Structure formats: C-alpha cells, structure tokens
Amino acid sequence: MTEMISVLQEERIFKPDPTLSQRAHIPDMAAYKALVVQAETDHEAYWAWEAERLISWEKKWDRVLNDDNPPFYKWFEGGRLNASVNCIDRHLGRRSDSSRSGRKNKAAIIWEGEPGDMRTITYQELANEVNKLGNVLRQMGIKKGDRVVIYMPMIPEAAFAMLACARVGAVHNIVFGGFSAEALADRIDDAKAKLVITADGGWRRGAIVPLKDAVDQALLKCDSVEKVIVVERTKQRIHMHYGRDYWYDDLVAEANIRCEPESMEAEDPLFILYTSGSTGKPKGVLHTTGGYMVNAARTTQYVFDLQEDDTYWCTADIGWITGHTYVIYGPLALGGTSLMYEGVPTAPHAGRLWEIVEKYRVNIFYTAPTAIRALSKLGDQWPQKYNMDSLRILGTVGEPINPEAWMWYYRVIGSERCPIVDTYWQTETGSICISPLPAATPIKPGSCTLPLPGMKYAVVDNDGNPVKEGNGGMLVIQRPWPSMLRTVWGDDDRYVETYFAKFGDKQFYFAGDGARMDAEGYYWVMGRVDDVINVAGHRLGTMEIESALVSHPSVAEAAVVGRPDDVKGENIFAFVVLQDISDDDFHHDALVRELRDHVTKEIGPIAKPDGIKFTDNLPKTRSGKIMRRLLRDIASGRESKGDTSTLEDSTILEQLRGS
Ligand code: WTA
C-alpha cells in the first residue's frame, strides 16, 4: 500500500485582487510562469540570477551548484559574503550609491514588549548595536565557526545577538525560550557551544519565564560553555556566576561601534537549529550562508511582496525557523521594517494582536493556523474592535490550515480583501517552498497551491514514481535548492538516512509529509505520513478528517488518530475541542452521533470516526503542532514512550487519560 486516498472536496476559489498587481514584484500568473520556465530552462542560471540580484557578494562564486557528491550539495562555491552586511551595512549608504541604500534612518525593527513597552530601531542603530556586540564576542574569544547558543525572549537584543554572531562568523544555535533546562542542556551539549546569550527572564502571559535560572541548571551538565552574557529584561533577582556570567549592558557600554565583518565562504555555516522528529533525539539542522540568504530574500520578496514602505509582521518566535527566515534574515536583507512582539496573542486581552496591527498600521501579517483557530474561537468581537484596513496580505505556516479557519481569517481579519498565502516549508528547507503569490495565484482554501519557481516537487509512491493525479502520496523534492539543509550537525549518516535514503538512487528529498496534487497542479498537504490512518486497506491523511470535523459549528479543533482494530486494521478515533464547552456536552451522545454523521456527509462513511472524545485541549508542541503520536498512545491505552520534552503543557496527558 503506497498511496493515500483523498477525501477532501474544496471547490471555492479566490482570484487575486487586480489592484495588488500594480506594485507587486510578481504581478500576475504570466510573470510567475515566466520565472518557472526560466528556472526549468537553466536551473543554475536562474539561481545565479537571483543570487546576483538579491545579495551583495564580496567575491562572486566560481560554481553555482556542486553536485559531485549527492546529497552533500554545495551552492555558490567560492563566493564570499557576510549575512550581517547584507542585513545592515548595505542599507546605510546614501540613496545615490545604489538602489539598496538610503535606509540609514528607516526602522529596521519595531518592537513591542508584552507589557506594552516599545522600541524602534533604525538601520543605523541596528548597525551600532550589532557592531558593538560583535566586538564583545571577539573579545570573549569567539571565532569563526564557534557555536553560540541564544536562549532569549523576543526582545531586540535577540536580533542583535543573531546578527552579531553572523558578523564574526560564529554559528548561532537558538533554543526557543519556552524549552526546559533539560532540552537546553541537550542542545548546548550536542553543538558544543562555547557561549550562551540569555536574559534574566522574559514576559509571558504576565508572568516571568526565568531563563537565566534554566541556563544555570543546564550548565551544571554542560562543560563546553565558558561564558554567559545576560540581558536585563525582567529585573528579578538572579544569580550571577563570578567569572562566567556578564551583564550585556556592561559589556556593550565599553565596546567600539566598528566591527569588521568576517569574510565568509558561501558554504560556511550560518546557524544550527534543532528540530524534533517523532522519534529519537532532536536533529541539529545545519544551514550555510550564501544559499540560505539568497532564498530567504527571494521568498520574502515574492511571497510577501515586501515593499519599501511596508510594516511587516511575522509573529513567529526567533526560536523557530520561521523567526530566523521571516523575522530577521529575509526582511532585513531586503531593507524592510520587521515588527517583533514579545508576548502571547491573548495577553493581557484577546485582541492583543489586532491592537498591534491597528497601532502600527501593519500591512503584512504572517502567523500559524493554531493561533488563527484559537483566536477565532474567542469570537469576532475582538478583531472587530480594531481598524485593520492597513492589512494587504495575510499568511499562515506550520500546519495545514483547514478551510474553516481559512475562511475566518479571510473574512474577519482580512475583510475579504487580503489574499492568504498558505506557505508550505520546513526547518530543513530554510525558506518557503510551495505558496501562493499574492497578486498572481488564484487561491483554494486549504491548498498551499503551487511550488515557487525552481522548486521541483512531486507526489510519489513507495518506489518514487508519481501517483495518479488527485491521489495522495509522499511529497518529495527532486532537485537540490540553495537554502536546503546541508547536514544534521555532527551526523552525516543521519542526514542521508532521514532525508535521502527512501528512494535509493533517485536522491529525492523526503521529509515526511503526505500530499496530493489536483488537476491544476495545486498541492494539498494531507499531514505527516507517520500519522496516516489505515482503515481496511485505505490510507487516510489526518488533515482531511480533522477539517471535516472542524467545519461543524460546535467544533473548535480536532485531532484524529488510528486505533488498532481486529477487523479493519485501524479505526478512527477523534479528539475534539468544542467551541463552547458546557458540561452537558461532554458526554453528549447526541453530539457524538451528529459529528459522526457530519463527517459521513462531508467526506463519506470511510472517514466516519468510530470513537470521539471531548477534551478542552490537545497535546501540542510549543510551536503549536498537534502531537498525534501521544494521542495514538492514549486512544489505544498504551503508555507513551519517546520524547515528551517539547510538549507545551505537560499536564495534558494526565487530563486526557483521566477524563
Ligand atoms: C508542516 C515550519 C501544511 C509540515 C516552517 C512540515 C505545513 C512541517 C505547512 C515543518 C503548510 C508547515 N501546510 N503543512 N502551509 N507548513 N507544515 O520544521 O508537516 O517547524 O513538514 O517548519 O510543518 O515544520 P517546521
């Protein structure tokens, strides 16, 4: 059995608003198709053209793509550049010097803290801060290639830290501030980091996240770390280790504001970012400098259509790849204005995000489906309190977005005016891979639509052969691309095995997602293939059944898993979060019947859940992805084995088991 059957029928289609075309980088479908043809005619020439157009090189490359030793590809070999120069220095010159200049006094970062404090950092100020911190790093003995762990809240100093590492050639390894001391220790240890940059704490839902305490605890186990830099943010009492820990402010106060950028080879590492699969220890995904920067800038320009005067807001934390590429490197490489927000979407009130949109007249807004579902559950009255007519483009990332949530986002947040770019990509791909282009692509809710130019995707069976149109299969990339991961840090074998071994000599990249392609070449991601449910020989993706459940007015969120079944192999079990939970609903047989009938009506009897359990929460990772592996264990009455350290709320498993 190699294919998945697809049951979702979504007929709606939304054409781009012609007024968007007037200024857009890719104004229409013809322009998109021309780029696709250009990339297919001469792949390397296409990427060379993008690299030249988007990035400032100290020295041009000798070879665009070195594929002598697959899957260890090299891009722009021989080229030299520095990522921080591309994000900062080249914007500072006078306007006449080049089209990239003239931004010295433009806001690079607009920051809002959770308590409502604010800071705007111009490109010149960003230059000064990054240069000073770069000099501090060098004084502390940090050299090109050394690993630096950043464990920080969403404050401007986190951006300074990333760019200062890039400036001196250190490899940053950001650990999300919500991870525990344990998870932090594993990541420090795996990367053998010499330095940790942290803060006393960060604000989250009005409470302090004690980051420095977690660092202290982690360092009891890690002996590679020599020094710790601490930003003062929350001002509670912390313990400073004499000779190891230094206050950020003291260090930069004395530092020179000119720091020579390290000249980096295109293939020199820029950062490591750990990502957890469903099993095994987290993988350190390694990204290098040249190819990553080219595709970060390219995709920010094409997908978000970033314009000179835009206020652009990606809500991701810098602890995730989305924060790396679309809060920092992409928008700053283009000289854009990137908004950073420290807190959670619902503190101190459920309209916090919309309030910020109104306050800064945000034009482009990019967030995750899990946030959209959570915020839609709180009612339309919150967004309706604010004037959001500045918005031009909306985006989502991280999971398939079900058409129901898509429609809410479109209607209530975008006032049926803004295209939604449903961007499909991964930590490993570095940049967006499949996505609508806002002024060009007709959009079907729930589909991430078409691959970006140069990205060669297919849906294949177990042998790597394309499946029939409309059928589900494995989503693969058939050709290398510049922002791909280069290896798993310290484990080349794991890199090959995890991503390139499945289809033998074909060298297709496969990272676990199931999808189908429709008659118009649109991609529909059906969920992780590990989560596929096999009912009487039919393989069903989780996304489509969940989406059918969520289209029922009483349902806010749903997760479905397979449970062993003597007759059918597996049967379908659904965990359902209701829109308004009243006690009566909890064991409501009538509602269970209604939901089963609803799924039957929406997609057919094959997808009808055998069991439904109501709950007030689902187990999620801290980036909002549902951990179906844990739900499978609960549905089948097994103990959960494997890593649960990335779970957002550790009490959730007992709650689910208990009720
Ligand atoms: C899922 C986040 C459907 C997918 C950038 C992928 C999506 C994983 C989408 C990567 C989307 C991400 N539609 N599924 N638009 N975007 N995914 O590494 O399963 O945190 O493999 O990168 O998220 O998650 P990661």
XYZ file of C-alpha atoms and ligand atoms in Angstrom:
684
model
C 0.000 0.000 0.000
C 1.751 3.142 -1.111
C -0.892 5.687 -1.816
C -3.276 7.611 0.372
C -6.813 8.247 -0.649
C -8.023 11.776 -0.613
C -11.497 12.663 0.507
C -11.497 16.406 0.896
C -13.550 18.317 -1.638
C -12.979 22.041 -1.625
C -14.409 23.882 -4.599
C -14.048 27.525 -3.599
C -11.520 29.618 -5.458
C -10.387 33.189 -4.753
C -8.875 35.238 -7.551
C -6.241 37.869 -6.728
C -7.424 41.439 -6.439
C -6.193 43.307 -9.568
C -5.231 46.379 -7.535
C -2.462 44.308 -5.911
C -0.797 43.836 -9.299
C 0.104 47.463 -9.769
C 3.143 47.375 -7.477
C 3.672 43.660 -6.941
C 7.031 42.009 -7.568
C 5.221 39.207 -9.349
C 2.185 40.985 -10.769
C 0.331 38.112 -12.407
C 0.299 34.451 -13.391
C 2.161 35.181 -16.616
C 5.070 36.629 -14.629
C 5.075 33.597 -12.297
C 5.040 31.196 -15.227
C 7.846 33.060 -16.957
C 10.026 32.576 -13.862
C 9.128 28.897 -13.712
C 10.152 28.492 -17.339
C 13.364 30.415 -16.724
C 14.207 28.126 -13.801
C 13.371 24.945 -15.714
C 15.286 26.002 -18.827
C 18.514 26.568 -16.944
C 18.251 25.863 -13.245
C 21.722 27.070 -12.329
C 21.497 30.223 -14.414
C 18.203 31.016 -12.729
C 19.643 30.763 -9.225
C 22.739 32.698 -10.254
C 20.485 35.492 -11.489
C 18.551 35.542 -8.197
C 21.785 35.455 -6.180
C 23.213 38.401 -8.061
C 20.026 40.411 -7.883
C 19.305 39.912 -4.183
C 22.565 39.556 -2.300
C 25.763 41.630 -2.043
C 28.802 39.431 -2.586
C 32.289 40.354 -1.577
C 33.507 37.916 -4.196
C 31.449 36.159 -6.819
C 31.155 32.356 -6.744
C 33.118 30.028 -9.028
C 30.404 27.434 -9.359
C 26.626 27.766 -8.818
C 25.874 24.172 -7.815
C 28.374 21.493 -6.950
C 26.523 18.167 -7.101
C 29.567 15.907 -7.350
C 28.771 14.154 -4.091
C 24.995 13.948 -3.541
C 23.246 14.566 -1.214
C 26.072 16.807 0.042
C 25.387 19.695 -2.279
C 27.255 22.983 -2.358
C 25.846 26.250 -3.608
C 27.736 29.314 -4.821
C 31.060 27.683 -4.028
C 33.939 30.137 -3.907
C 31.580 33.069 -3.297
C 32.192 35.244 -0.251
C 29.761 37.343 1.736
C 28.634 38.200 5.237
C 24.987 37.838 6.257
C 25.059 40.812 8.665
C 26.485 43.058 5.949
C 23.591 42.020 3.746
C 21.074 42.753 6.508
C 22.646 46.017 7.674
C 25.669 47.699 6.110
C 24.473 47.755 2.559
C 21.361 49.685 3.553
C 23.281 52.535 5.177
C 24.832 54.358 2.222
C 23.374 57.419 0.601
C 20.476 56.803 -1.728
C 22.511 57.577 -4.852
C 25.085 54.848 -4.145
C 22.790 52.003 -5.118
C 19.151 51.096 -5.100
C 19.714 49.263 -1.838
C 20.900 52.269 0.108
C 19.266 55.239 1.723
C 17.758 53.411 4.681
C 20.011 54.674 7.473
C 17.125 56.269 9.361
C 14.469 53.752 8.381
C 13.040 51.469 11.070
C 14.645 48.047 10.756
C 12.855 46.632 13.788
C 9.755 47.866 15.549
C 9.434 46.092 18.848
C 6.589 45.803 21.302
C 7.017 44.096 24.668
C 4.230 42.113 26.265
C 3.682 44.750 28.989
C 3.291 47.390 26.247
C 6.793 48.910 26.240
C 8.081 49.845 22.779
C 11.280 50.420 20.905
C 12.045 51.345 17.310
C 15.499 50.541 15.965
C 16.698 52.236 12.799
C 19.169 50.569 10.469
C 21.929 52.829 11.824
C 21.065 51.901 15.406
C 20.958 48.253 14.415
C 24.418 48.648 12.882
C 25.757 50.203 16.077
C 24.276 47.534 18.351
C 25.405 44.625 16.204
C 28.904 46.012 15.760
C 29.322 46.588 19.495
C 28.140 43.110 20.356
C 30.301 41.670 17.579
C 33.339 43.245 19.231
C 32.261 41.862 22.605
C 32.052 38.359 21.127
C 35.533 38.681 19.632
C 36.924 39.956 22.942
C 35.446 36.916 24.614
C 37.437 34.741 22.253
C 34.616 33.760 19.908
C 35.997 32.942 16.489
C 34.638 31.943 13.120
C 32.959 28.535 13.374
C 32.428 28.622 17.174
C 28.872 27.798 18.294
C 26.887 30.288 20.347
C 23.590 29.319 21.969
C 20.947 32.049 22.103
C 18.209 31.424 24.692
C 16.191 34.591 24.801
C 12.763 36.140 24.831
C 11.555 38.097 21.784
C 13.440 41.286 22.541
C 15.609 43.367 20.188
C 18.785 42.007 21.788
C 17.871 38.578 20.400
C 18.090 40.028 16.894
C 21.351 41.813 17.767
C 22.748 38.522 19.054
C 21.911 36.622 15.861
C 23.397 39.281 13.627
C 26.480 39.749 15.829
C 27.181 36.027 15.535
C 26.805 36.291 11.776
C 29.126 39.301 11.771
C 32.017 37.469 13.434
C 31.315 34.143 11.721
C 30.050 32.346 14.822
C 27.326 29.744 14.266
C 24.203 30.605 16.211
C 22.062 27.937 17.706
C 18.838 29.404 19.021
C 16.946 27.438 21.609
C 13.317 28.505 21.996
C 12.829 30.331 25.308
C 9.951 28.028 26.241
C 12.145 24.941 26.321
C 13.195 23.467 29.641
C 16.685 23.414 31.154
C 16.901 19.774 30.113
C 16.174 20.482 26.439
C 18.563 23.433 26.569
C 21.342 21.273 28.010
C 20.922 18.656 25.243
C 21.212 21.292 22.554
C 24.185 23.084 24.125
C 25.920 19.789 24.502
C 25.229 18.480 21.021
C 26.527 21.710 19.463
C 29.417 22.025 21.964
C 28.631 25.707 22.362
C 31.247 27.997 23.948
C 28.973 30.874 24.828
C 25.343 31.313 25.860
C 23.492 34.594 25.352
C 20.381 34.832 27.503
C 18.268 37.213 29.588
C 17.264 37.232 33.230
C 13.762 36.387 32.016
C 11.028 37.110 29.510
C 7.389 38.104 29.847
C 4.760 35.535 29.003
C 1.109 35.959 29.949
C 2.079 38.499 32.577
C 4.493 36.119 34.306
C 8.273 35.894 34.192
C 9.865 32.977 32.345
C 13.062 32.505 34.376
C 15.517 31.972 31.534
C 18.720 32.573 33.449
C 17.748 30.012 36.109
C 17.270 27.448 33.342
C 20.703 28.310 31.931
C 22.277 27.848 35.381
C 20.643 24.463 35.682
C 21.637 23.394 32.172
C 25.242 24.426 32.680
C 25.595 22.044 35.602
C 25.666 19.392 32.886
C 27.482 21.116 30.020
C 31.183 21.730 30.187
C 31.719 23.325 26.770
C 30.330 26.704 27.843
C 32.918 29.227 29.023
C 30.881 32.403 29.325
C 27.307 33.639 29.610
C 26.008 37.046 28.530
C 22.850 38.168 30.325
C 20.425 40.843 29.112
C 18.437 42.544 31.836
C 14.765 42.322 30.928
C 12.529 41.294 33.818
C 14.782 42.526 36.655
C 14.019 39.825 39.220
C 16.936 38.655 41.333
C 19.138 36.138 39.601
C 22.393 34.528 40.453
C 25.462 35.778 38.533
C 28.362 33.356 38.479
C 31.553 35.329 39.019
C 33.962 34.956 36.093
C 31.402 33.212 33.919
C 28.371 35.491 33.706
C 28.414 39.071 32.391
C 25.712 41.721 32.028
C 25.091 42.581 28.402
C 24.783 46.298 29.125
C 28.164 46.475 30.884
C 29.889 44.729 28.018
C 28.450 46.774 25.167
C 28.871 50.074 27.046
C 32.597 49.825 26.535
C 32.622 48.296 23.073
C 33.698 50.006 19.877
C 30.948 50.617 17.311
C 33.008 49.450 14.380
C 33.435 45.714 13.982
C 34.997 44.367 10.815
C 32.709 41.677 9.355
C 34.211 38.223 8.927
C 34.558 37.242 5.298
C 32.551 34.032 4.948
C 32.596 31.390 2.253
C 29.115 30.766 0.827
C 29.179 27.272 2.347
C 30.362 28.370 5.811
C 27.710 27.573 8.440
C 25.343 30.381 9.438
C 23.301 28.544 12.040
C 22.178 25.284 13.563
C 18.557 24.871 14.566
C 17.312 21.802 16.380
C 14.108 20.192 15.229
C 12.465 17.181 16.770
C 11.071 14.357 14.726
C 8.553 11.924 16.153
C 11.312 9.678 17.447
C 14.891 9.940 18.522
C 16.839 12.895 19.786
C 16.422 16.301 18.121
C 18.346 16.865 14.914
C 20.641 19.861 14.532
C 19.683 21.148 11.108
C 22.654 22.976 9.597
C 22.207 25.947 7.270
C 25.027 27.703 5.463
C 25.432 31.327 4.446
C 25.115 32.011 0.714
C 22.273 29.818 -0.467
C 20.227 30.452 2.649
C 20.470 34.231 2.302
C 19.574 34.135 -1.388
C 16.402 32.147 -0.838
C 15.410 33.967 2.371
C 15.489 37.273 0.486
C 13.858 35.843 -2.638
C 10.912 34.242 -0.880
C 10.277 37.275 1.350
C 10.102 39.397 -1.758
C 7.940 37.061 -3.838
C 5.600 35.585 -1.257
C 5.012 38.600 0.991
C 5.552 41.095 -1.791
C 7.508 43.214 0.682
C 7.561 46.873 -0.392
C 9.783 49.692 0.796
C 7.125 51.342 2.946
C 5.532 48.203 4.402
C 5.222 47.381 8.072
C 5.673 43.658 8.052
C 4.835 41.384 10.963
C 5.669 37.725 11.286
C 4.527 36.577 14.742
C 6.917 33.613 14.979
C 9.403 33.395 17.819
C 13.037 33.534 16.725
C 13.376 30.081 18.301
C 11.728 28.610 15.189
C 12.920 28.596 11.594
C 10.079 30.971 10.722
C 11.550 33.507 13.135
C 15.011 33.086 11.609
C 13.998 33.480 7.989
C 10.940 35.730 8.158
C 11.528 37.925 11.208
C 15.249 38.520 10.694
C 17.185 37.417 7.623
C 14.606 37.752 4.825
C 13.032 41.109 5.670
C 16.297 42.730 6.814
C 18.177 41.544 3.722
C 15.574 43.429 1.714
C 15.844 46.538 3.898
C 12.319 46.069 5.230
C 10.705 47.001 8.531
C 10.111 43.948 10.687
C 7.842 44.036 13.711
C 8.745 41.910 16.740
C 6.335 41.180 19.586
C 7.447 39.629 22.852
C 4.293 38.144 24.277
C 1.465 35.701 23.689
C -1.509 36.585 21.441
C -4.002 36.659 24.285
C -2.265 38.734 26.963
C -3.440 40.938 28.514
C -6.549 40.542 26.320
C -7.779 38.521 23.348
C -7.443 41.460 20.969
C -3.718 41.992 21.538
C -2.568 41.066 18.019
C -5.272 43.142 16.350
C -4.477 46.066 18.610
C -0.858 45.926 17.411
C -1.984 45.707 13.772
C -4.000 48.883 14.267
C -1.322 50.699 16.266
C 1.484 50.228 13.720
C -0.733 50.059 10.628
C 0.630 46.615 9.777
C 0.468 45.772 6.066
C 1.607 42.147 6.004
C 0.708 39.709 8.769
C 2.037 36.135 8.983
C 1.037 33.646 11.691
C 0.211 29.976 12.395
C -3.087 28.090 11.924
C -3.083 27.125 15.587
C -3.182 30.837 16.524
C -5.910 31.504 13.982
C -8.063 28.675 15.335
C -7.516 29.762 18.929
C -8.316 33.402 18.177
C -11.372 32.605 16.066
C -12.721 30.621 18.994
C -12.689 33.796 21.111
C -15.190 35.474 18.827
C -15.370 38.120 16.120
C -15.900 40.933 18.607
C -12.158 41.151 19.371
C -10.848 41.811 15.861
C -13.883 43.971 15.152
C -12.808 46.432 17.819
C -9.790 47.487 15.770
C -9.275 49.169 12.440
C -7.229 46.779 10.338
C -7.690 48.298 6.918
C -3.915 48.715 6.571
C -3.593 44.952 6.016
C -2.758 43.932 2.456
C -1.506 40.348 2.709
C -2.099 37.590 5.264
C -0.035 34.433 5.653
C -0.033 31.119 7.500
C 2.580 28.457 8.185
C 3.258 25.380 10.261
C 0.349 23.071 9.619
C -2.291 22.521 7.013
C -4.946 25.180 7.555
C -8.443 23.781 7.447
C -10.811 25.658 5.121
C -12.986 26.706 8.076
C -10.151 28.579 9.811
C -9.016 29.910 6.432
C -12.447 31.428 5.819
C -12.491 33.087 9.249
C -9.041 34.588 8.676
C -10.097 35.782 5.235
C -13.453 37.207 6.297
C -12.846 38.622 9.757
C -9.164 39.606 9.703
C -8.731 40.419 6.022
C -12.280 41.777 5.418
C -12.403 39.657 2.247
C -9.770 41.972 0.783
C -6.443 40.302 1.534
C -5.059 37.195 -0.144
C -3.891 34.488 2.272
C -0.544 32.954 1.444
C -0.582 29.418 2.873
C 3.155 28.806 2.900
C 4.421 25.240 2.966
C 8.022 24.635 4.043
C 10.183 23.141 6.814
C 13.122 23.879 9.089
C 15.111 21.775 6.661
C 14.117 23.727 3.551
C 15.191 27.038 5.111
C 12.677 29.049 3.098
C 9.138 28.814 1.752
C 8.775 26.154 -0.957
C 5.128 25.991 -2.021
C 2.897 29.027 -1.688
C 0.500 31.309 -3.488
C 1.942 34.602 -4.743
C -0.417 37.300 -3.509
C -1.026 39.192 -6.759
C -0.784 36.204 -9.075
C -2.158 32.919 -7.780
C -5.869 32.053 -7.622
C -6.260 30.569 -4.146
C -8.156 27.491 -2.988
C -8.633 27.476 0.805
C -6.654 24.619 2.358
C -4.184 24.299 -0.510
C -0.674 25.762 -0.427
C -1.119 25.965 -4.218
C 1.965 25.953 -6.471
C 5.712 25.436 -5.973
C 7.858 28.567 -6.155
C 9.991 28.877 -9.301
C 12.944 26.497 -9.190
C 11.379 24.116 -6.660
C 10.828 20.738 -8.284
C 8.173 18.898 -6.307
C 6.230 15.687 -6.953
C 3.843 13.335 -5.162
C 5.169 9.790 -5.420
C 4.543 6.208 -4.280
C 6.957 3.987 -2.358
C 9.073 3.433 -5.465
C 9.385 7.113 -6.167
C 7.002 7.039 -9.134
C 4.398 9.776 -9.483
C 0.956 8.759 -8.217
C -2.164 9.345 -10.258
C -3.413 12.904 -10.250
C -5.691 13.535 -7.312
C -4.296 10.633 -5.280
C -2.305 11.087 -2.116
C 1.317 10.034 -1.761
C 4.644 11.225 -0.465
C 5.724 14.780 -1.108
C 9.300 14.894 -2.431
C 11.709 17.478 -3.828
C 13.534 16.120 -6.838
C 16.399 18.553 -7.152
C 18.599 20.481 -4.701
C 17.786 24.115 -3.857
C 20.044 26.795 -2.345
C 18.522 27.077 1.147
C 18.368 23.333 1.823
C 19.917 21.949 4.976
C 23.494 20.748 4.408
C 23.602 18.036 7.030
C 22.489 17.065 10.533
C 25.077 18.631 12.820
C 27.743 16.065 13.600
C 25.844 13.219 11.938
C 26.153 12.977 8.148
C 24.746 9.444 8.169
C 21.580 10.570 9.860
C 21.240 13.317 7.237
C 21.385 10.793 4.407
C 19.160 8.236 6.124
C 16.495 10.652 7.290
C 16.089 12.688 4.140
C 17.563 10.978 1.084
C 17.561 7.215 1.531
C 13.941 6.334 0.836
C 14.093 6.284 -2.946
C 17.589 4.905 -3.463
C 19.482 6.350 -6.391
C 16.797 8.843 -7.184
C 18.177 11.153 -4.461
C 14.773 12.650 -3.790
C 14.474 14.705 -0.642
C 11.632 13.386 1.518
C 10.808 14.768 4.951
C 7.659 13.023 5.994
C 4.668 14.853 4.541
C 1.824 13.303 2.583
C 0.109 15.337 -0.117
C -1.943 15.182 -3.260
C -1.848 17.276 -6.400
C -5.052 18.246 -8.153
C -5.781 18.645 -11.866
C -4.436 22.177 -11.870
C -1.165 21.217 -10.226
C -2.184 22.564 -6.814
C -0.703 20.824 -3.772
C -2.815 19.804 -0.775
C -0.753 18.706 2.228
C -2.558 15.840 3.972
C -0.458 15.606 7.132
C 2.612 13.678 8.229
C 2.810 10.196 6.725
C 3.651 8.857 10.198
C 0.167 9.950 11.232
C -1.623 8.205 8.357
C -4.544 6.001 9.388
C -5.027 2.706 7.612
C -8.699 1.704 7.614
C -9.456 -1.581 5.874
C -6.594 -1.022 3.479
C -7.386 2.603 2.797
C -4.751 5.067 3.877
C -6.285 8.283 5.110
C -4.462 11.510 5.933
C -5.386 13.139 9.232
C -5.914 16.627 7.875
C -8.995 15.928 5.815
C -10.976 14.213 8.565
C -9.991 16.889 11.065
C -11.014 19.532 8.630
C -14.453 17.936 8.212
C -14.919 17.857 11.981
C -13.915 21.491 12.363
C -16.440 22.530 9.725
C -19.196 21.565 12.213
C -20.303 24.728 14.076
C -19.781 23.201 17.545
C -16.161 22.173 16.925
C -13.165 24.438 17.533
C -10.369 21.949 16.988
C -9.916 18.266 16.287
C -7.184 15.643 16.059
C -7.753 12.172 14.669
C -5.588 9.089 15.120
C -5.705 5.412 14.257
C -6.504 2.822 16.930
C -5.823 -0.891 16.404
C -8.885 -2.745 15.141
C -9.141 -6.524 14.708
C -11.258 -6.247 11.633
C -10.252 -3.070 9.862
C -6.583 -2.889 10.838
C -7.179 0.509 12.334
C -10.238 2.515 13.190
C -10.595 6.244 13.524
C -10.596 7.924 16.900
C -11.172 11.661 17.219
C -10.243 14.060 19.998
C -12.491 17.084 19.745
C -12.311 20.516 21.371
C -15.720 22.173 21.385
C -16.394 25.800 20.601
C -18.362 26.478 23.790
C -17.884 23.847 26.378
C -20.803 23.265 28.663
C -20.755 20.299 30.991
C -23.719 18.775 29.252
C -21.798 18.497 26.038
C -19.005 16.471 27.493
C -20.677 13.106 27.369
C -23.244 14.093 24.916
C -24.197 11.046 22.889
C -26.357 13.081 20.581
C -23.453 15.331 19.684
C -21.221 12.317 19.063
C -23.809 10.938 16.668
C -24.183 14.271 14.992
C -20.448 14.657 14.439
C -20.122 11.154 13.017
C -22.979 11.862 10.625
C -21.430 15.178 9.756
C -18.133 13.562 8.729
C -20.020 10.938 6.747
C -21.866 13.654 4.937
C -18.762 15.746 4.305
C -16.404 13.019 3.144
C -18.108 9.645 3.264
C -18.535 6.645 5.566
C -14.900 5.548 5.203
C -13.819 8.546 7.281
C -16.509 8.290 9.962
C -14.849 8.295 13.398
C -15.527 5.161 15.447
C -14.875 6.939 18.685
C -14.994 10.573 19.734
C -13.673 12.046 22.930
C -14.312 15.621 24.001
C -11.469 17.454 25.666
C -10.647 21.067 26.425
C -7.165 20.886 24.979
C -4.896 18.923 22.672
C -1.262 17.999 23.281
C 0.831 20.350 21.167
C 4.434 21.204 20.677
C 5.394 24.693 21.675
C 5.173 25.783 18.069
C 1.563 24.622 18.014
C 1.748 21.312 16.183
C -0.561 18.587 17.472
C 1.423 15.597 18.790
C -0.720 12.817 17.329
C 1.821 10.225 18.412
C 0.792 10.839 22.035
C -2.891 10.767 21.160
C -2.397 7.423 19.416
C -0.993 6.028 22.652
C -3.929 7.359 24.645
C -6.546 6.121 22.172
C -5.110 2.627 22.256
C -4.491 2.621 26.006
C -0.693 2.392 25.728
C 1.936 4.082 27.854
C 3.636 6.924 25.997
C 7.238 6.242 25.171
C 9.589 8.640 23.477
C 10.345 12.290 23.857
C 7.709 14.491 25.516
C 10.075 17.362 26.333
C 8.689 19.552 23.546
C 5.131 19.325 24.871
C 3.627 22.743 25.604
C 1.565 21.659 28.600
C 2.884 18.623 30.399
C -0.305 18.050 32.429
C -2.367 17.492 29.313
C -1.611 13.773 29.060
C -2.983 13.044 32.511
C -6.030 15.150 31.750
C -6.689 13.182 28.590
C -6.157 9.849 30.274
C -8.162 10.747 33.332
C -11.388 12.106 31.965
C 4.062 21.255 8.385
C 7.809 25.270 9.752
C 0.698 22.139 5.668
C 4.567 20.124 7.542
C 8.122 26.253 8.626
C 6.080 20.328 7.586
C 2.637 22.576 6.807
C 6.291 20.810 8.984
C 2.656 23.896 6.291
C 7.547 21.625 9.144
C 1.584 24.302 5.435
C 4.399 23.600 7.542
N 0.633 23.381 5.168
N 1.661 21.717 6.489
N 1.497 25.519 4.932
N 3.772 24.494 6.779
N 3.724 22.436 7.588
O 10.085 22.429 10.567
O 4.206 18.899 8.153
O 8.534 23.656 12.171
O 6.811 19.147 7.335
O 8.813 24.350 9.797
O 5.122 21.594 9.268
O 7.598 22.226 10.414
P 8.824 23.149 10.823
